[in-house]
């Protein structure tokens, strides 16, 4: 076996196919798949919703606009990552409204006293006149 053929065969063995699916098991074109362990490689899914990680990866995060990100174990050469629809909640307030700092809580109407997530405000502009929640 030539060195070139060996290198191609080795690369194919190390590559992982990550299928990114959304609602109704449809492929999510343009989704990003980022290797978390070890961190570094980022691949973009094609029209078929498939992204290829070309380096060894044990854990990856899939994400796409309008979808909640999902983490998956990369434990074979064919991995599926399911994304669910999500919403981005953000807002901007005048900085004096926050005083020394403030947080925004996202709550369920059925349990308004329990935060699903809390976000700390960050400066929205360089002059400190406003704060933003993302």
mmCIF file with all atom_site columns, C-alpha atoms in Angstrom:
data_model
loop_
_atom_site.group_PDB
_atom_site.id
_atom_site.type_symbol
_atom_site.label_atom_id
_atom_site.label_alt_id
_atom_site.label_comp_id
_atom_site.label_asym_id
_atom_site.label_entity_id
_atom_site.label_seq_id
_atom_site.pdbx_PDB_ins_code
_atom_site.Cartn_x
_atom_site.Cartn_y
_atom_site.Cartn_z
_atom_site.occupancy
_atom_site.B_iso_or_equiv
_atom_site.pdbx_formal_charge
_atom_site.auth_seq_id
_atom_site.auth_comp_id
_atom_site.auth_asym_id
_atom_site.auth_atom_id
_atom_site.pdbx_PDB_model_num
ATOM 1   C CA . UNK A 1 1   ? 0.000   0.000  0.000  1.00 0.00 ? 1   UNK A CA 1
ATOM 2   C CA . UNK A 1 2   ? 1.410   3.390  -0.984 1.00 0.00 ? 2   UNK A CA 1
ATOM 3   C CA . UNK A 1 3   ? 1.889   6.139  1.591  1.00 0.00 ? 3   UNK A CA 1
ATOM 4   C CA . UNK A 1 4   ? -0.849  8.210  -0.071 1.00 0.00 ? 4   UNK A CA 1
ATOM 5   C CA . UNK A 1 5   ? -3.413  5.411  0.035  1.00 0.00 ? 5   UNK A CA 1
ATOM 6   C CA . UNK A 1 6   ? -2.489  4.688  3.660  1.00 0.00 ? 6   UNK A CA 1
ATOM 7   C CA . UNK A 1 7   ? -2.886  8.374  4.598  1.00 0.00 ? 7   UNK A CA 1
ATOM 8   C CA . UNK A 1 8   ? -6.310  8.550  2.925  1.00 0.00 ? 8   UNK A CA 1
ATOM 9   C CA . UNK A 1 9   ? -7.426  5.336  4.648  1.00 0.00 ? 9   UNK A CA 1
ATOM 10  C CA . UNK A 1 10  ? -6.210  6.619  8.022  1.00 0.00 ? 10  UNK A CA 1
ATOM 11  C CA . UNK A 1 11  ? -7.993  9.976  7.554  1.00 0.00 ? 11  UNK A CA 1
ATOM 12  C CA . UNK A 1 12  ? -11.228 8.169  6.691  1.00 0.00 ? 12  UNK A CA 1
ATOM 13  C CA . UNK A 1 13  ? -10.955 6.051  9.852  1.00 0.00 ? 13  UNK A CA 1
ATOM 14  C CA . UNK A 1 14  ? -10.481 9.143  12.043 1.00 0.00 ? 14  UNK A CA 1
ATOM 15  C CA . UNK A 1 15  ? -13.306 11.180 10.460 1.00 0.00 ? 15  UNK A CA 1
ATOM 16  C CA . UNK A 1 16  ? -16.686 11.271 12.164 1.00 0.00 ? 16  UNK A CA 1
ATOM 17  C CA . UNK A 1 17  ? -19.939 11.897 10.314 1.00 0.00 ? 17  UNK A CA 1
ATOM 18  C CA . UNK A 1 18  ? -22.267 14.035 12.429 1.00 0.00 ? 18  UNK A CA 1
ATOM 19  C CA . UNK A 1 19  ? -25.817 14.215 11.150 1.00 0.00 ? 19  UNK A CA 1
ATOM 20  C CA . UNK A 1 20  ? -27.620 17.273 12.516 1.00 0.00 ? 20  UNK A CA 1
ATOM 21  C CA . UNK A 1 21  ? -31.396 16.916 12.528 1.00 0.00 ? 21  UNK A CA 1
ATOM 22  C CA . UNK A 1 22  ? -34.148 19.293 13.539 1.00 0.00 ? 22  UNK A CA 1
ATOM 23  C CA . UNK A 1 23  ? -37.876 18.871 13.992 1.00 0.00 ? 23  UNK A CA 1
ATOM 24  C CA . UNK A 1 24  ? -39.372 15.974 12.036 1.00 0.00 ? 24  UNK A CA 1
ATOM 25  C CA . UNK A 1 25  ? -35.879 14.436 11.661 1.00 0.00 ? 25  UNK A CA 1
ATOM 26  C CA . UNK A 1 26  ? -35.009 16.764 8.791  1.00 0.00 ? 26  UNK A CA 1
ATOM 27  C CA . UNK A 1 27  ? -31.359 17.683 8.165  1.00 0.00 ? 27  UNK A CA 1
ATOM 28  C CA . UNK A 1 28  ? -30.294 21.159 9.338  1.00 0.00 ? 28  UNK A CA 1
ATOM 29  C CA . UNK A 1 29  ? -28.220 22.720 6.560  1.00 0.00 ? 29  UNK A CA 1
ATOM 30  C CA . UNK A 1 30  ? -25.607 25.210 7.779  1.00 0.00 ? 30  UNK A CA 1
ATOM 31  C CA . UNK A 1 31  ? -25.580 23.908 11.366 1.00 0.00 ? 31  UNK A CA 1
ATOM 32  C CA . UNK A 1 32  ? -22.220 24.138 13.124 1.00 0.00 ? 32  UNK A CA 1
ATOM 33  C CA . UNK A 1 33  ? -20.613 21.162 14.836 1.00 0.00 ? 33  UNK A CA 1
ATOM 34  C CA . UNK A 1 34  ? -17.808 22.152 17.213 1.00 0.00 ? 34  UNK A CA 1
ATOM 35  C CA . UNK A 1 35  ? -15.553 19.602 18.850 1.00 0.00 ? 35  UNK A CA 1
ATOM 36  C CA . UNK A 1 36  ? -15.475 20.232 22.625 1.00 0.00 ? 36  UNK A CA 1
ATOM 37  C CA . UNK A 1 37  ? -13.097 17.440 23.664 1.00 0.00 ? 37  UNK A CA 1
ATOM 38  C CA . UNK A 1 38  ? -10.482 18.164 22.504 1.00 0.00 ? 38  UNK A CA 1
ATOM 39  C CA . UNK A 1 39  ? -11.584 21.701 21.648 1.00 0.00 ? 39  UNK A CA 1
ATOM 40  C CA . UNK A 1 40  ? -10.756 23.139 18.286 1.00 0.00 ? 40  UNK A CA 1
ATOM 41  C CA . UNK A 1 41  ? -12.327 21.829 15.115 1.00 0.00 ? 41  UNK A CA 1
ATOM 42  C CA . UNK A 1 42  ? -15.558 23.357 13.824 1.00 0.00 ? 42  UNK A CA 1
ATOM 43  C CA . UNK A 1 43  ? -17.410 21.924 10.816 1.00 0.00 ? 43  UNK A CA 1
ATOM 44  C CA . UNK A 1 44  ? -20.463 23.196 8.951  1.00 0.00 ? 44  UNK A CA 1
ATOM 45  C CA . UNK A 1 45  ? -23.249 20.866 7.852  1.00 0.00 ? 45  UNK A CA 1
ATOM 46  C CA . UNK A 1 46  ? -24.002 20.738 4.149  1.00 0.00 ? 46  UNK A CA 1
ATOM 47  C CA . UNK A 1 47  ? -27.429 20.813 2.505  1.00 0.00 ? 47  UNK A CA 1
ATOM 48  C CA . UNK A 1 48  ? -28.036 17.258 3.764  1.00 0.00 ? 48  UNK A CA 1
ATOM 49  C CA . UNK A 1 49  ? -27.425 18.284 7.395  1.00 0.00 ? 49  UNK A CA 1
ATOM 50  C CA . UNK A 1 50  ? -24.180 16.307 7.607  1.00 0.00 ? 50  UNK A CA 1
ATOM 51  C CA . UNK A 1 51  ? -20.931 17.739 8.991  1.00 0.00 ? 51  UNK A CA 1
ATOM 52  C CA . UNK A 1 52  ? -17.587 15.918 8.959  1.00 0.00 ? 52  UNK A CA 1
ATOM 53  C CA . UNK A 1 53  ? -15.108 16.152 11.836 1.00 0.00 ? 53  UNK A CA 1
ATOM 54  C CA . UNK A 1 54  ? -11.740 15.228 10.380 1.00 0.00 ? 54  UNK A CA 1
ATOM 55  C CA . UNK A 1 55  ? -9.783  14.997 13.640 1.00 0.00 ? 55  UNK A CA 1
ATOM 56  C CA . UNK A 1 56  ? -10.395 12.720 16.635 1.00 0.00 ? 56  UNK A CA 1
ATOM 57  C CA . UNK A 1 57  ? -13.188 14.112 18.822 1.00 0.00 ? 57  UNK A CA 1
ATOM 58  C CA . UNK A 1 58  ? -14.883 12.663 21.916 1.00 0.00 ? 58  UNK A CA 1
ATOM 59  C CA . UNK A 1 59  ? -17.614 15.274 22.498 1.00 0.00 ? 59  UNK A CA 1
ATOM 60  C CA . UNK A 1 60  ? -19.196 17.845 20.162 1.00 0.00 ? 60  UNK A CA 1
ATOM 61  C CA . UNK A 1 61  ? -21.760 20.659 20.320 1.00 0.00 ? 61  UNK A CA 1
ATOM 62  C CA . UNK A 1 62  ? -24.232 21.186 17.474 1.00 0.00 ? 62  UNK A CA 1
ATOM 63  C CA . UNK A 1 63  ? -25.881 24.567 16.966 1.00 0.00 ? 63  UNK A CA 1
ATOM 64  C CA . UNK A 1 64  ? -27.959 26.469 14.423 1.00 0.00 ? 64  UNK A CA 1
ATOM 65  C CA . UNK A 1 65  ? -29.847 29.780 14.438 1.00 0.00 ? 65  UNK A CA 1
ATOM 66  C CA . UNK A 1 66  ? -33.291 29.456 16.018 1.00 0.00 ? 66  UNK A CA 1
ATOM 67  C CA . UNK A 1 67  ? -32.403 26.114 17.643 1.00 0.00 ? 67  UNK A CA 1
ATOM 68  C CA . UNK A 1 68  ? -31.266 25.138 21.139 1.00 0.00 ? 68  UNK A CA 1
ATOM 69  C CA . UNK A 1 69  ? -27.700 23.762 21.047 1.00 0.00 ? 69  UNK A CA 1
ATOM 70  C CA . UNK A 1 70  ? -27.108 20.092 21.868 1.00 0.00 ? 70  UNK A CA 1
ATOM 71  C CA . UNK A 1 71  ? -24.021 18.179 23.010 1.00 0.00 ? 71  UNK A CA 1
ATOM 72  C CA . UNK A 1 72  ? -23.313 14.643 21.809 1.00 0.00 ? 72  UNK A CA 1
ATOM 73  C CA . UNK A 1 73  ? -20.734 11.952 22.487 1.00 0.00 ? 73  UNK A CA 1
ATOM 74  C CA . UNK A 1 74  ? -18.738 11.146 19.364 1.00 0.00 ? 74  UNK A CA 1
ATOM 75  C CA . UNK A 1 75  ? -18.335 7.430  19.939 1.00 0.00 ? 75  UNK A CA 1
ATOM 76  C CA . UNK A 1 76  ? -18.338 6.112  16.397 1.00 0.00 ? 76  UNK A CA 1
ATOM 77  C CA . UNK A 1 77  ? -18.082 7.170  12.800 1.00 0.00 ? 77  UNK A CA 1
ATOM 78  C CA . UNK A 1 78  ? -21.833 8.017  12.508 1.00 0.00 ? 78  UNK A CA 1
ATOM 79  C CA . UNK A 1 79  ? -23.286 10.295 15.169 1.00 0.00 ? 79  UNK A CA 1
ATOM 80  C CA . UNK A 1 80  ? -26.673 12.022 15.244 1.00 0.00 ? 80  UNK A CA 1
ATOM 81  C CA . UNK A 1 81  ? -27.284 15.349 16.940 1.00 0.00 ? 81  UNK A CA 1
ATOM 82  C CA . UNK A 1 82  ? -30.916 16.442 17.441 1.00 0.00 ? 82  UNK A CA 1
ATOM 83  C CA . UNK A 1 83  ? -31.714 20.148 17.709 1.00 0.00 ? 83  UNK A CA 1
ATOM 84  C CA . UNK A 1 84  ? -34.987 21.554 19.008 1.00 0.00 ? 84  UNK A CA 1
ATOM 85  C CA . UNK A 1 85  ? -36.516 24.942 18.191 1.00 0.00 ? 85  UNK A CA 1
ATOM 86  C CA . UNK A 1 86  ? -35.584 27.677 20.619 1.00 0.00 ? 86  UNK A CA 1
ATOM 87  C CA . UNK A 1 87  ? -36.058 31.374 21.184 1.00 0.00 ? 87  UNK A CA 1
ATOM 88  C CA . UNK A 1 88  ? -33.573 34.114 21.954 1.00 0.00 ? 88  UNK A CA 1
ATOM 89  C CA . UNK A 1 89  ? -34.689 36.491 24.671 1.00 0.00 ? 89  UNK A CA 1
ATOM 90  C CA . UNK A 1 90  ? -32.755 39.718 25.002 1.00 0.00 ? 90  UNK A CA 1
ATOM 91  C CA . UNK A 1 91  ? -33.268 43.284 26.118 1.00 0.00 ? 91  UNK A CA 1
ATOM 92  C CA . UNK A 1 92  ? -31.525 46.573 26.812 1.00 0.00 ? 92  UNK A CA 1
ATOM 93  C CA . UNK A 1 93  ? -32.043 48.853 29.824 1.00 0.00 ? 93  UNK A CA 1
ATOM 94  C CA . UNK A 1 94  ? -30.545 52.206 30.815 1.00 0.00 ? 94  UNK A CA 1
ATOM 95  C CA . UNK A 1 95  ? -27.563 51.497 33.063 1.00 0.00 ? 95  UNK A CA 1
ATOM 96  C CA . UNK A 1 96  ? -28.987 53.497 36.033 1.00 0.00 ? 96  UNK A CA 1
ATOM 97  C CA . UNK A 1 97  ? -31.907 51.043 36.166 1.00 0.00 ? 97  UNK A CA 1
ATOM 98  C CA . UNK A 1 98  ? -29.461 48.326 37.201 1.00 0.00 ? 98  UNK A CA 1
ATOM 99  C CA . UNK A 1 99  ? -27.516 50.303 39.780 1.00 0.00 ? 99  UNK A CA 1
ATOM 100 C CA . UNK A 1 100 ? -24.544 48.158 40.829 1.00 0.00 ? 100 UNK A CA 1
ATOM 101 C CA . UNK A 1 101 ? -25.687 45.224 38.713 1.00 0.00 ? 101 UNK A CA 1
ATOM 102 C CA . UNK A 1 102 ? -28.740 43.153 37.974 1.00 0.00 ? 102 UNK A CA 1
ATOM 103 C CA . UNK A 1 103 ? -29.892 39.874 36.513 1.00 0.00 ? 103 UNK A CA 1
ATOM 104 C CA . UNK A 1 104 ? -32.838 38.828 34.383 1.00 0.00 ? 104 UNK A CA 1
ATOM 105 C CA . UNK A 1 105 ? -34.717 35.643 35.225 1.00 0.00 ? 105 UNK A CA 1
ATOM 106 C CA . UNK A 1 106 ? -36.573 33.586 32.641 1.00 0.00 ? 106 UNK A CA 1
ATOM 107 C CA . UNK A 1 107 ? -39.478 31.834 34.381 1.00 0.00 ? 107 UNK A CA 1
ATOM 108 C CA . UNK A 1 108 ? -42.319 29.503 33.443 1.00 0.00 ? 108 UNK A CA 1
ATOM 109 C CA . UNK A 1 109 ? -45.804 31.000 33.914 1.00 0.00 ? 109 UNK A CA 1
ATOM 110 C CA . UNK A 1 110 ? -46.718 27.891 35.922 1.00 0.00 ? 110 UNK A CA 1
ATOM 111 C CA . UNK A 1 111 ? -43.814 28.479 38.375 1.00 0.00 ? 111 UNK A CA 1
ATOM 112 C CA . UNK A 1 112 ? -43.031 32.226 38.464 1.00 0.00 ? 112 UNK A CA 1
ATOM 113 C CA . UNK A 1 113 ? -40.957 31.921 41.642 1.00 0.00 ? 113 UNK A CA 1
ATOM 114 C CA . UNK A 1 114 ? -38.442 29.495 40.068 1.00 0.00 ? 114 UNK A CA 1
ATOM 115 C CA . UNK A 1 115 ? -35.979 30.779 37.478 1.00 0.00 ? 115 UNK A CA 1
ATOM 116 C CA . UNK A 1 116 ? -35.324 28.497 34.529 1.00 0.00 ? 116 UNK A CA 1
ATOM 117 C CA . UNK A 1 117 ? -32.234 30.562 33.772 1.00 0.00 ? 117 UNK A CA 1
ATOM 118 C CA . UNK A 1 118 ? -30.698 33.745 35.192 1.00 0.00 ? 118 UNK A CA 1
ATOM 119 C CA . UNK A 1 119 ? -28.591 36.068 33.053 1.00 0.00 ? 119 UNK A CA 1
ATOM 120 C CA . UNK A 1 120 ? -26.343 38.838 34.372 1.00 0.00 ? 120 UNK A CA 1
ATOM 121 C CA . UNK A 1 121 ? -26.457 42.139 32.532 1.00 0.00 ? 121 UNK A CA 1
ATOM 122 C CA . UNK A 1 122 ? -23.391 43.163 30.525 1.00 0.00 ? 122 UNK A CA 1
ATOM 123 C CA . UNK A 1 123 ? -22.472 46.618 29.201 1.00 0.00 ? 123 UNK A CA 1
ATOM 124 C CA . UNK A 1 124 ? -24.255 47.242 25.882 1.00 0.00 ? 124 UNK A CA 1
ATOM 125 C CA . UNK A 1 125 ? -21.975 50.093 24.871 1.00 0.00 ? 125 UNK A CA 1
ATOM 126 C CA . UNK A 1 126 ? -18.482 51.332 25.577 1.00 0.00 ? 126 UNK A CA 1
ATOM 127 C CA . UNK A 1 127 ? -19.754 54.406 27.409 1.00 0.00 ? 127 UNK A CA 1
ATOM 128 C CA . UNK A 1 128 ? -21.633 52.364 30.019 1.00 0.00 ? 128 UNK A CA 1
ATOM 129 C CA . UNK A 1 129 ? -24.955 54.137 29.295 1.00 0.00 ? 129 UNK A CA 1
ATOM 130 C CA . UNK A 1 130 ? -26.883 50.887 28.793 1.00 0.00 ? 130 UNK A CA 1
ATOM 131 C CA . UNK A 1 131 ? -26.810 47.229 29.786 1.00 0.00 ? 131 UNK A CA 1
ATOM 132 C CA . UNK A 1 132 ? -27.896 44.248 27.692 1.00 0.00 ? 132 UNK A CA 1
ATOM 133 C CA . UNK A 1 133 ? -29.330 40.838 28.535 1.00 0.00 ? 133 UNK A CA 1
ATOM 134 C CA . UNK A 1 134 ? -28.654 37.967 26.091 1.00 0.00 ? 134 UNK A CA 1
#
